[in-house]
Short mmCIF file of C-alpha atoms and ligand atoms in Angstrom, two decimals:
data_model
loop_
_atom_site.label_atom_id
_atom_site.label_comp_id
_atom_site.label_asym_id
_atom_site.label_seq_id
_atom_site.Cartn_x
_atom_site.Cartn_y
_atom_site.Cartn_z
CA THR G 770 -9.83 -1.05 -3.68
CA TRP G 771 -8.97 2.38 -2.21
CA LYS G 772 -11.39 5.06 -3.44
CA SER G 773 -13.79 2.33 -4.60
CA ALA G 774 -17.21 3.29 -3.28
CA LYS G 775 -19.56 0.93 -1.51
CA GLY G 776 -22.02 -0.34 -4.08
CA GLU G 777 -19.31 -0.24 -6.77
CA VAL G 778 -16.41 -2.14 -5.28
CA GLY G 779 -18.13 -5.54 -5.20
CA ALA G 780 -18.98 -5.45 -8.89
CA ALA G 781 -15.45 -4.27 -9.69
CA VAL G 782 -13.79 -7.08 -7.73
CA ASP G 783 -16.24 -9.60 -9.17
CA TYR G 784 -15.37 -8.50 -12.68
CA ALA G 785 -11.65 -8.20 -11.95
CA LEU G 786 -11.42 -11.78 -10.70
CA ASP G 787 -13.20 -13.01 -13.85
CA ALA G 788 -10.85 -10.93 -15.99
CA GLY G 789 -7.80 -12.54 -14.39
CA TYR G 790 -6.66 -10.24 -11.57
CA LEU G 791 -5.31 -12.30 -8.67
CA HIS G 792 -4.07 -9.67 -6.18
CA VAL G 793 -6.70 -7.64 -4.32
CA ASP G 794 -5.34 -4.79 -2.22
CA CYS G 795 -7.71 -3.93 0.64
CA ALA G 796 -7.69 -2.00 3.91
CA MET G 797 -10.09 -1.75 6.82
CA VAL G 798 -10.19 2.04 6.53
CA TYR G 799 -11.45 1.91 2.95
CA GLY G 800 -14.79 0.90 4.49
CA ASN G 801 -15.63 -1.63 1.80
CA GLU G 802 -14.19 -4.96 2.99
CA LYS G 803 -17.62 -6.49 3.71
CA GLU G 804 -18.77 -5.92 0.16
CA ILE G 805 -15.54 -7.42 -1.19
CA GLY G 806 -16.04 -10.34 1.20
CA GLU G 807 -19.43 -11.11 -0.37
CA ILE G 808 -17.69 -11.50 -3.72
CA PHE G 809 -14.93 -13.71 -2.27
CA LYS G 810 -17.63 -15.86 -0.67
CA LYS G 811 -19.42 -16.22 -3.98
CA LYS G 812 -16.36 -16.92 -6.11
CA ILE G 813 -13.84 -18.82 -3.99
CA GLY G 814 -14.34 -22.51 -4.49
CA THR G 815 -16.49 -21.96 -7.57
CA THR G 816 -14.71 -19.79 -10.13
CA ILE G 817 -11.43 -19.23 -8.29
CA LYS G 818 -9.29 -21.22 -5.85
CA ARG G 819 -8.31 -19.55 -2.60
CA SER G 820 -4.72 -20.53 -3.25
CA ASP G 821 -4.74 -18.61 -6.55
CA LEU G 822 -5.80 -15.41 -4.86
CA PHE G 823 -3.43 -13.02 -3.06
CA VAL G 824 -5.19 -10.70 -0.64
CA THR G 825 -3.56 -7.78 1.15
CA SER G 826 -5.10 -5.70 3.91
CA LYS G 827 -3.84 -3.09 6.37
CA LEU G 828 -3.89 -2.31 10.07
CA TRP G 829 -5.50 1.08 10.60
CA ASN G 830 -3.92 3.86 12.70
CA THR G 831 -6.34 3.42 15.62
CA TYR G 832 -5.28 -0.21 16.21
CA HIS G 833 -1.52 0.06 16.82
CA HIS G 834 -1.83 -0.94 20.46
CA PRO G 835 -0.35 -4.47 20.59
CA ASP G 836 -3.60 -5.83 22.07
CA ASP G 837 -5.58 -4.56 19.10
CA VAL G 838 -3.54 -5.91 16.19
CA ALA G 839 -4.82 -9.50 16.00
CA LYS G 840 -8.37 -8.30 16.73
CA ALA G 841 -8.24 -5.88 13.81
CA LEU G 842 -6.86 -8.57 11.51
CA LYS G 843 -9.58 -11.02 12.58
CA LYS G 844 -12.25 -8.40 11.87
CA THR G 845 -10.82 -7.92 8.36
CA LEU G 846 -10.69 -11.70 7.87
CA ALA G 847 -14.34 -12.02 8.90
CA ASP G 848 -15.44 -9.10 6.72
CA LEU G 849 -13.61 -10.56 3.74
CA HIS G 850 -15.06 -14.01 4.48
CA LEU G 851 -11.57 -15.45 4.60
CA ASP G 852 -11.68 -16.54 8.25
CA TYR G 853 -12.60 -20.12 7.49
CA LEU G 854 -10.45 -20.64 4.39
CA LEU G 855 -6.82 -21.61 4.75
CA THR G 856 -4.46 -20.67 1.95
CA PHE G 857 -2.28 -23.29 0.34
CA PHE G 858 0.36 -22.59 2.99
CA LEU G 859 -2.05 -23.01 5.91
CA PHE G 860 -2.42 -19.34 6.70
CA PHE G 861 -5.71 -17.46 6.55
CA PHE G 862 -4.30 -14.34 5.01
CA ASP G 863 -1.59 -13.53 2.46
CA LEU G 864 -0.24 -10.12 3.47
CA TYR G 865 -1.05 -7.74 6.30
CA LEU G 866 0.57 -4.29 6.40
CA ILE G 867 0.81 -1.54 8.99
CA HIS G 868 -1.03 1.12 6.98
CA TRP G 869 0.90 4.13 8.38
CA PRO G 870 3.64 4.44 10.98
CA LEU G 871 1.54 6.96 12.89
CA THR G 872 -1.25 6.42 15.38
CA PHE G 873 -4.62 8.02 15.96
CA GLU G 874 -6.44 7.77 19.28
CA ARG G 875 -7.13 4.12 20.10
CA GLY G 876 -10.66 2.93 19.37
CA ASP G 877 -13.17 2.15 16.64
CA ASN G 878 -13.57 5.72 15.43
CA PHE G 879 -11.19 5.68 12.44
CA PHE G 880 -10.86 9.49 12.36
CA PRO G 881 -11.03 10.84 15.94
CA LEU G 882 -10.89 14.64 16.02
CA ASN G 883 -9.89 17.27 18.55
CA GLN G 884 -12.32 20.06 19.33
CA ASP G 885 -10.56 22.36 16.87
CA GLY G 886 -11.16 19.81 14.10
CA SER G 887 -7.55 18.58 13.91
CA MET G 888 -6.71 14.89 14.13
CA ARG G 889 -6.50 13.39 17.61
CA TYR G 890 -3.31 11.35 17.46
CA GLY G 891 -3.38 9.61 20.83
CA GLU G 892 -0.47 7.65 22.22
CA ALA G 893 2.35 6.84 19.77
CA TYR G 894 3.15 3.24 20.67
CA PRO G 895 6.72 2.20 19.87
CA LEU G 896 6.71 0.68 16.38
CA GLU G 897 8.55 -2.34 17.79
CA SER G 898 5.62 -3.28 19.99
CA THR G 899 3.12 -3.07 17.14
CA TRP G 900 5.50 -5.09 14.96
CA LYS G 901 5.81 -7.80 17.62
CA ALA G 902 2.03 -8.12 17.60
CA MET G 903 2.17 -8.36 13.79
CA GLU G 904 4.74 -11.15 14.13
CA GLN G 905 2.41 -12.99 16.46
CA CYS G 906 -0.21 -12.92 13.69
CA VAL G 907 2.24 -14.90 11.55
CA GLU G 908 3.10 -17.26 14.38
CA THR G 909 -0.56 -18.03 15.03
CA GLY G 910 -1.28 -18.67 11.35
CA LEU G 911 -3.45 -15.59 10.79
CA THR G 912 -1.29 -14.23 7.99
CA ARG G 913 1.56 -15.57 5.92
CA HIS G 914 3.40 -12.29 5.34
CA ILE G 915 3.57 -8.96 7.14
CA GLY G 916 4.83 -5.64 5.89
CA LEU G 917 4.61 -1.87 5.97
CA SER G 918 3.01 0.95 4.08
CA ASN G 919 3.93 4.66 4.03
CA PHE G 920 7.03 4.13 6.19
CA ASN G 921 10.23 6.01 5.37
CA SER G 922 13.56 4.16 5.16
CA LYS G 923 14.61 5.10 8.68
CA GLN G 924 11.40 3.71 10.08
CA VAL G 925 11.85 0.53 8.06
CA PHE G 926 15.48 0.31 9.09
CA PHE G 927 14.44 -0.66 12.56
CA PHE G 928 12.92 -3.85 11.20
CA HIS G 929 15.69 -4.47 8.72
CA LEU G 930 18.18 -4.81 11.56
CA SER G 931 16.57 -8.06 12.50
CA ILE G 932 19.36 -9.21 14.78
CA GLN G 933 21.76 -6.90 16.56
CA ILE G 934 24.84 -8.44 18.12
CA LEU G 935 26.39 -6.47 20.94
CA CYS G 936 29.85 -7.71 21.92
CA CYS G 937 30.66 -7.09 25.52
CA CYS G 938 34.47 -7.55 25.58
CA LYS G 939 34.78 -7.43 29.35
CA LEU G 940 32.52 -10.38 29.87
CA LYS G 941 33.52 -12.00 26.56
CA ILE G 942 29.93 -12.80 25.74
CA ALA G 943 27.68 -11.80 22.92
CA HIS G 944 24.21 -10.62 23.69
CA ILE G 945 21.83 -11.17 20.86
CA LEU G 946 19.04 -8.68 21.00
CA LYS G 947 16.20 -9.57 18.71
CA THR G 948 14.43 -6.45 17.64
CA ALA G 949 12.42 -8.15 14.94
CA LYS G 950 12.06 -11.85 14.27
CA ILE G 951 10.34 -11.40 10.94
CA ARG G 952 11.44 -8.85 8.39
CA PRO G 953 8.81 -6.85 6.50
CA ALA G 954 8.11 -8.65 3.23
CA VAL G 955 6.75 -5.59 1.47
CA LEU G 956 6.84 -1.81 1.61
CA GLN G 957 3.84 -0.27 -0.11
CA CYS G 958 4.27 3.41 -1.06
CA GLU G 959 3.20 5.90 -3.68
CA SER G 960 5.11 5.77 -6.97
CA HIS G 961 4.57 7.11 -10.50
CA PRO G 962 6.73 9.06 -12.99
CA TYR G 963 6.49 12.31 -10.99
CA PHE G 964 7.45 10.45 -7.81
CA THR G 965 9.74 7.61 -8.74
CA GLN G 966 11.05 7.00 -5.19
CA GLU G 967 14.43 5.91 -6.57
CA LYS G 968 16.24 6.00 -3.21
CA LEU G 969 13.52 4.21 -1.31
CA VAL G 970 13.33 1.58 -4.04
CA HIS G 971 17.09 1.00 -3.80
CA PHE G 972 16.83 0.76 -0.06
CA CYS G 973 14.16 -1.93 -0.45
CA LYS G 974 16.22 -3.85 -3.02
CA ASP G 975 19.28 -3.78 -0.76
CA ASN G 976 17.23 -5.16 2.09
CA GLY G 977 15.20 -7.82 0.30
CA ILE G 978 11.91 -5.95 0.68
CA VAL G 979 9.44 -6.03 -2.21
CA PHE G 980 8.30 -2.57 -3.29
CA THR G 981 4.62 -2.11 -4.10
CA ALA G 982 3.60 1.03 -5.99
CA TYR G 983 0.27 2.57 -5.09
CA SER G 984 -1.24 5.44 -7.08
CA PRO G 985 0.78 4.41 -10.17
CA LEU G 986 -1.56 6.45 -12.38
CA GLY G 987 -1.20 9.58 -10.24
CA SER G 988 -4.44 8.90 -8.36
CA ARG G 989 -6.46 11.67 -9.98
CA ASP G 990 -9.53 10.56 -7.99
CA ARG G 991 -7.76 11.27 -4.66
CA PRO G 992 -10.06 13.20 -2.36
CA TRP G 993 -7.63 16.10 -1.82
CA ALA G 994 -6.76 16.76 -5.50
CA LYS G 995 -6.43 20.44 -6.43
CA PRO G 996 -6.81 21.84 -9.99
CA THR G 997 -3.30 23.32 -9.71
CA ASP G 998 -1.65 19.95 -8.95
CA PRO G 999 0.69 18.54 -11.61
CA SER G 1000 -1.05 16.13 -13.96
CA LEU G 1001 0.62 13.12 -15.54
CA PHE G 1002 -2.10 13.19 -18.17
CA ASP G 1003 -0.77 16.41 -19.66
CA ASP G 1004 2.83 15.26 -19.79
CA PRO G 1005 4.12 15.52 -23.39
CA LEU G 1006 6.80 12.84 -23.02
CA LEU G 1007 4.37 10.26 -21.61
CA LYS G 1008 1.89 11.11 -24.35
CA ASP G 1009 4.56 10.80 -27.05
CA ILE G 1010 5.74 7.42 -25.81
CA ALA G 1011 2.14 6.18 -25.71
CA LYS G 1012 1.54 7.51 -29.24
CA SER G 1013 4.64 5.83 -30.63
CA LYS G 1014 3.43 2.34 -29.70
CA SER G 1015 1.31 0.16 -31.89
CA THR G 1016 0.04 -2.21 -29.16
CA GLY G 1017 -3.41 -1.45 -27.78
CA VAL G 1018 -6.06 1.20 -28.37
CA ALA G 1019 -4.66 4.76 -28.51
CA ASN G 1020 -6.02 6.19 -25.25
CA VAL G 1021 -5.39 2.98 -23.35
CA ARG G 1022 -1.68 2.98 -24.24
CA PHE G 1023 -1.11 5.94 -21.99
CA PHE G 1024 -2.10 3.80 -18.98
CA PHE G 1025 0.07 0.97 -20.26
CA VAL G 1026 3.05 3.34 -20.08
CA LEU G 1027 2.37 4.14 -16.40
CA ILE G 1028 1.73 0.52 -15.43
CA ARG G 1029 4.66 -0.90 -17.38
CA PHE G 1030 6.95 1.70 -15.85
CA GLN G 1031 6.39 0.02 -12.48
CA ILE G 1032 6.34 -3.58 -13.73
CA GLN G 1033 9.65 -3.16 -15.55
CA ARG G 1034 11.21 -1.73 -12.39
CA GLY G 1035 10.28 -5.01 -10.71
CA HIS G 1036 7.51 -3.57 -8.56
CA ILE G 1037 4.13 -4.88 -7.62
CA VAL G 1038 1.72 -2.33 -9.05
CA LEU G 1039 -1.81 -1.41 -7.96
CA PRO G 1040 -3.65 0.43 -10.76
CA LYS G 1041 -7.10 1.20 -9.40
CA SER G 1042 -10.28 1.16 -11.43
CA THR G 1043 -13.91 0.34 -10.75
CA GLN G 1044 -14.83 0.41 -14.44
CA LYS G 1045 -15.03 -2.87 -16.29
CA THR G 1046 -13.60 -1.65 -19.59
CA ARG G 1047 -10.61 -0.10 -17.81
CA LEU G 1048 -10.03 -3.10 -15.58
CA LYS G 1049 -9.95 -5.23 -18.68
CA SER G 1050 -7.76 -2.94 -20.78
CA ASN G 1051 -5.26 -2.27 -17.96
CA LEU G 1052 -4.66 -6.00 -17.73
CA GLU G 1053 -3.60 -6.17 -21.35
CA VAL G 1054 -0.41 -4.40 -20.40
CA TRP G 1055 1.46 -7.70 -20.71
CA HIS G 1056 1.56 -7.30 -24.48
CA PHE G 1057 3.24 -3.92 -24.18
CA GLU G 1058 6.89 -3.09 -23.55
CA LEU G 1059 9.03 -0.02 -22.83
CA SER G 1060 12.61 0.15 -24.11
CA ASP G 1061 15.50 0.88 -21.73
CA GLU G 1062 15.73 4.33 -23.21
CA GLU G 1063 12.03 4.98 -22.62
CA MET G 1064 12.34 3.72 -19.05
CA ARG G 1065 15.23 6.13 -18.44
CA ALA G 1066 13.34 9.03 -20.00
CA ILE G 1067 10.25 8.35 -17.88
CA GLY G 1068 12.43 8.04 -14.77
CA SER G 1069 13.90 11.46 -15.49
CA LEU G 1070 10.45 13.05 -15.16
CA ASN G 1071 10.67 12.64 -11.39
CA ARG G 1072 9.91 15.84 -9.51
CA ASN G 1073 9.39 14.37 -6.04
CA TRP G 1074 5.73 15.26 -6.18
CA ARG G 1075 3.49 13.37 -3.79
CA ALA G 1076 -0.12 13.01 -4.85
CA CYS G 1077 -1.06 11.34 -1.60
CA LEU G 1078 -0.77 13.77 1.29
CA PRO G 1079 -3.98 13.37 3.29
CA VAL G 1080 -5.63 16.58 4.49
CA ILE G 1081 -8.65 17.28 6.66
CA GLN G 1082 -11.07 20.14 6.56
CA LEU G 1083 -11.33 22.29 9.69
CA PRO G 1084 -14.69 23.71 10.88
CA ASP G 1085 -13.79 27.13 9.40
CA GLY G 1086 -13.53 25.53 5.94
CA THR G 1087 -9.72 25.66 5.69
CA THR G 1088 -7.73 22.48 5.20
CA THR G 1089 -4.73 21.21 7.10
CA SER G 1090 -2.44 18.22 6.86
CA ARG G 1091 -4.03 15.27 8.62
CA ASP G 1092 -0.81 13.73 9.83
CA ALA G 1093 2.14 16.13 9.56
CA LYS G 1094 2.23 17.02 13.26
CA HIS G 1095 2.48 13.41 14.40
CA PRO G 1096 5.92 12.47 15.81
CA PHE G 1097 6.04 9.47 13.45
CA TRP G 1098 5.09 11.50 10.34
CA PRO G 1099 7.07 9.64 7.65
CA PHE G 1100 7.43 12.22 4.89
CA ALA G 1101 9.73 14.76 6.51
CA GLU G 1102 12.69 12.50 5.62
CA GLU G 1103 14.12 12.57 2.13
CA PHE G 1104 13.17 8.91 1.62
P1 LIG V 375 -11.92 4.70 -12.47
O1 LIG V 375 -11.82 3.98 -11.16
O2 LIG V 375 -13.16 5.52 -12.60
O3 LIG V 375 -11.69 3.81 -13.64
P2 LIG V 375 -4.39 5.26 -9.25
O4 LIG V 375 -4.33 3.82 -9.62
O5 LIG V 375 -3.12 6.01 -9.47
O6 LIG V 375 -4.93 5.48 -7.86
O7 LIG V 375 -5.41 5.98 -10.25
C1 LIG V 375 -6.78 5.65 -10.25
C2 LIG V 375 -7.51 6.58 -11.18
O8 LIG V 375 -7.20 6.27 -12.54
C3 LIG V 375 -9.01 6.46 -11.04
O9 LIG V 375 -9.56 7.75 -11.21
C4 LIG V 375 -9.41 5.54 -12.18
O10 LIG V 375 -10.72 5.81 -12.56
C5 LIG V 375 -8.43 5.98 -13.24
N1 LIG V 375 -8.13 4.94 -14.25
C6 LIG V 375 -7.68 3.69 -14.03
N2 LIG V 375 -7.48 3.04 -15.20
C7 LIG V 375 -7.84 3.89 -16.20
C8 LIG V 375 -7.88 3.82 -17.62
N3 LIG V 375 -7.51 2.74 -18.27
N4 LIG V 375 -8.32 4.93 -18.31
C9 LIG V 375 -8.71 6.05 -17.65
N5 LIG V 375 -8.67 6.19 -16.31
C10 LIG V 375 -8.25 5.13 -15.58
#
């Protein structure tokens, strides 16, 4: 539901649920959870069971203070009209992610700015303390799973080391320091053929974390797109593979290639659309298959190109990275 405008998102989710989509990926910062909630209210219990639906949302950067985490989740639950409906497993929510490892100034202004127009980061709370508050949301039944989004492997590693054992030979005792009681279930990051994230994906596999691919179609509707950016849509290999298939309408096959590329790698995939015909056709991807050779060829297109690097516009009209100066900026690491 990212980039899905108010006034459009409700109709899209309404249609998507009728068409057979079961996973709705939301976030408070997308500014459209209330409209999605109206659709959940209308459909759950009538056309769809709560237990058949999997809803994800995300903790925004201004709510990392441990005292704010459950409050933010409860606000999302209320907006989505899920605060009175228990899932099959007696939790209100399916999956709640920390949206970014970095913090903005605490408060309800999602994008607080400094006087010079740059982002006001505020205090960078230790990730452990925010994670502990996330764990409490599981313990109190607010959400069944918790996870991360836009974290690099080193930032995730902290959570992966769920129990550290320090042997103190002198005293012949073992101290067990619990850094995290609950491991992240999911890491949601950008992935498509120009940014396959091979190393991060392996890291997740090795650590039992499910990888979710956002922007699998290259996110051409991203707000900071430039005409000079690489375009998956002009890629001859992707076009040739799509052309060579007989399943599906010609121009739709291209999207099948991008979606199947993620599915066949074992990822959860979030292809975004607010258009009914596209929502419907993208779902027909189950009848389509890529051979091992095609998968390898598509994987070799990787050029470590990120489509999703948020920028902000300064008062003088120039743009600057929104987040790169934050001490927890995740993308300076290789993966
Ligand atoms: P729209 O929402 O107008 O349908 P990503 O999932 O990588 O973020 O990419 C989303 C972009 O891809 C949106 O611009 C969306 O447009 C477009 N899109 C999604 N499915 C299709 C499709 N089947 N054909 C053409 N464009 C599509």
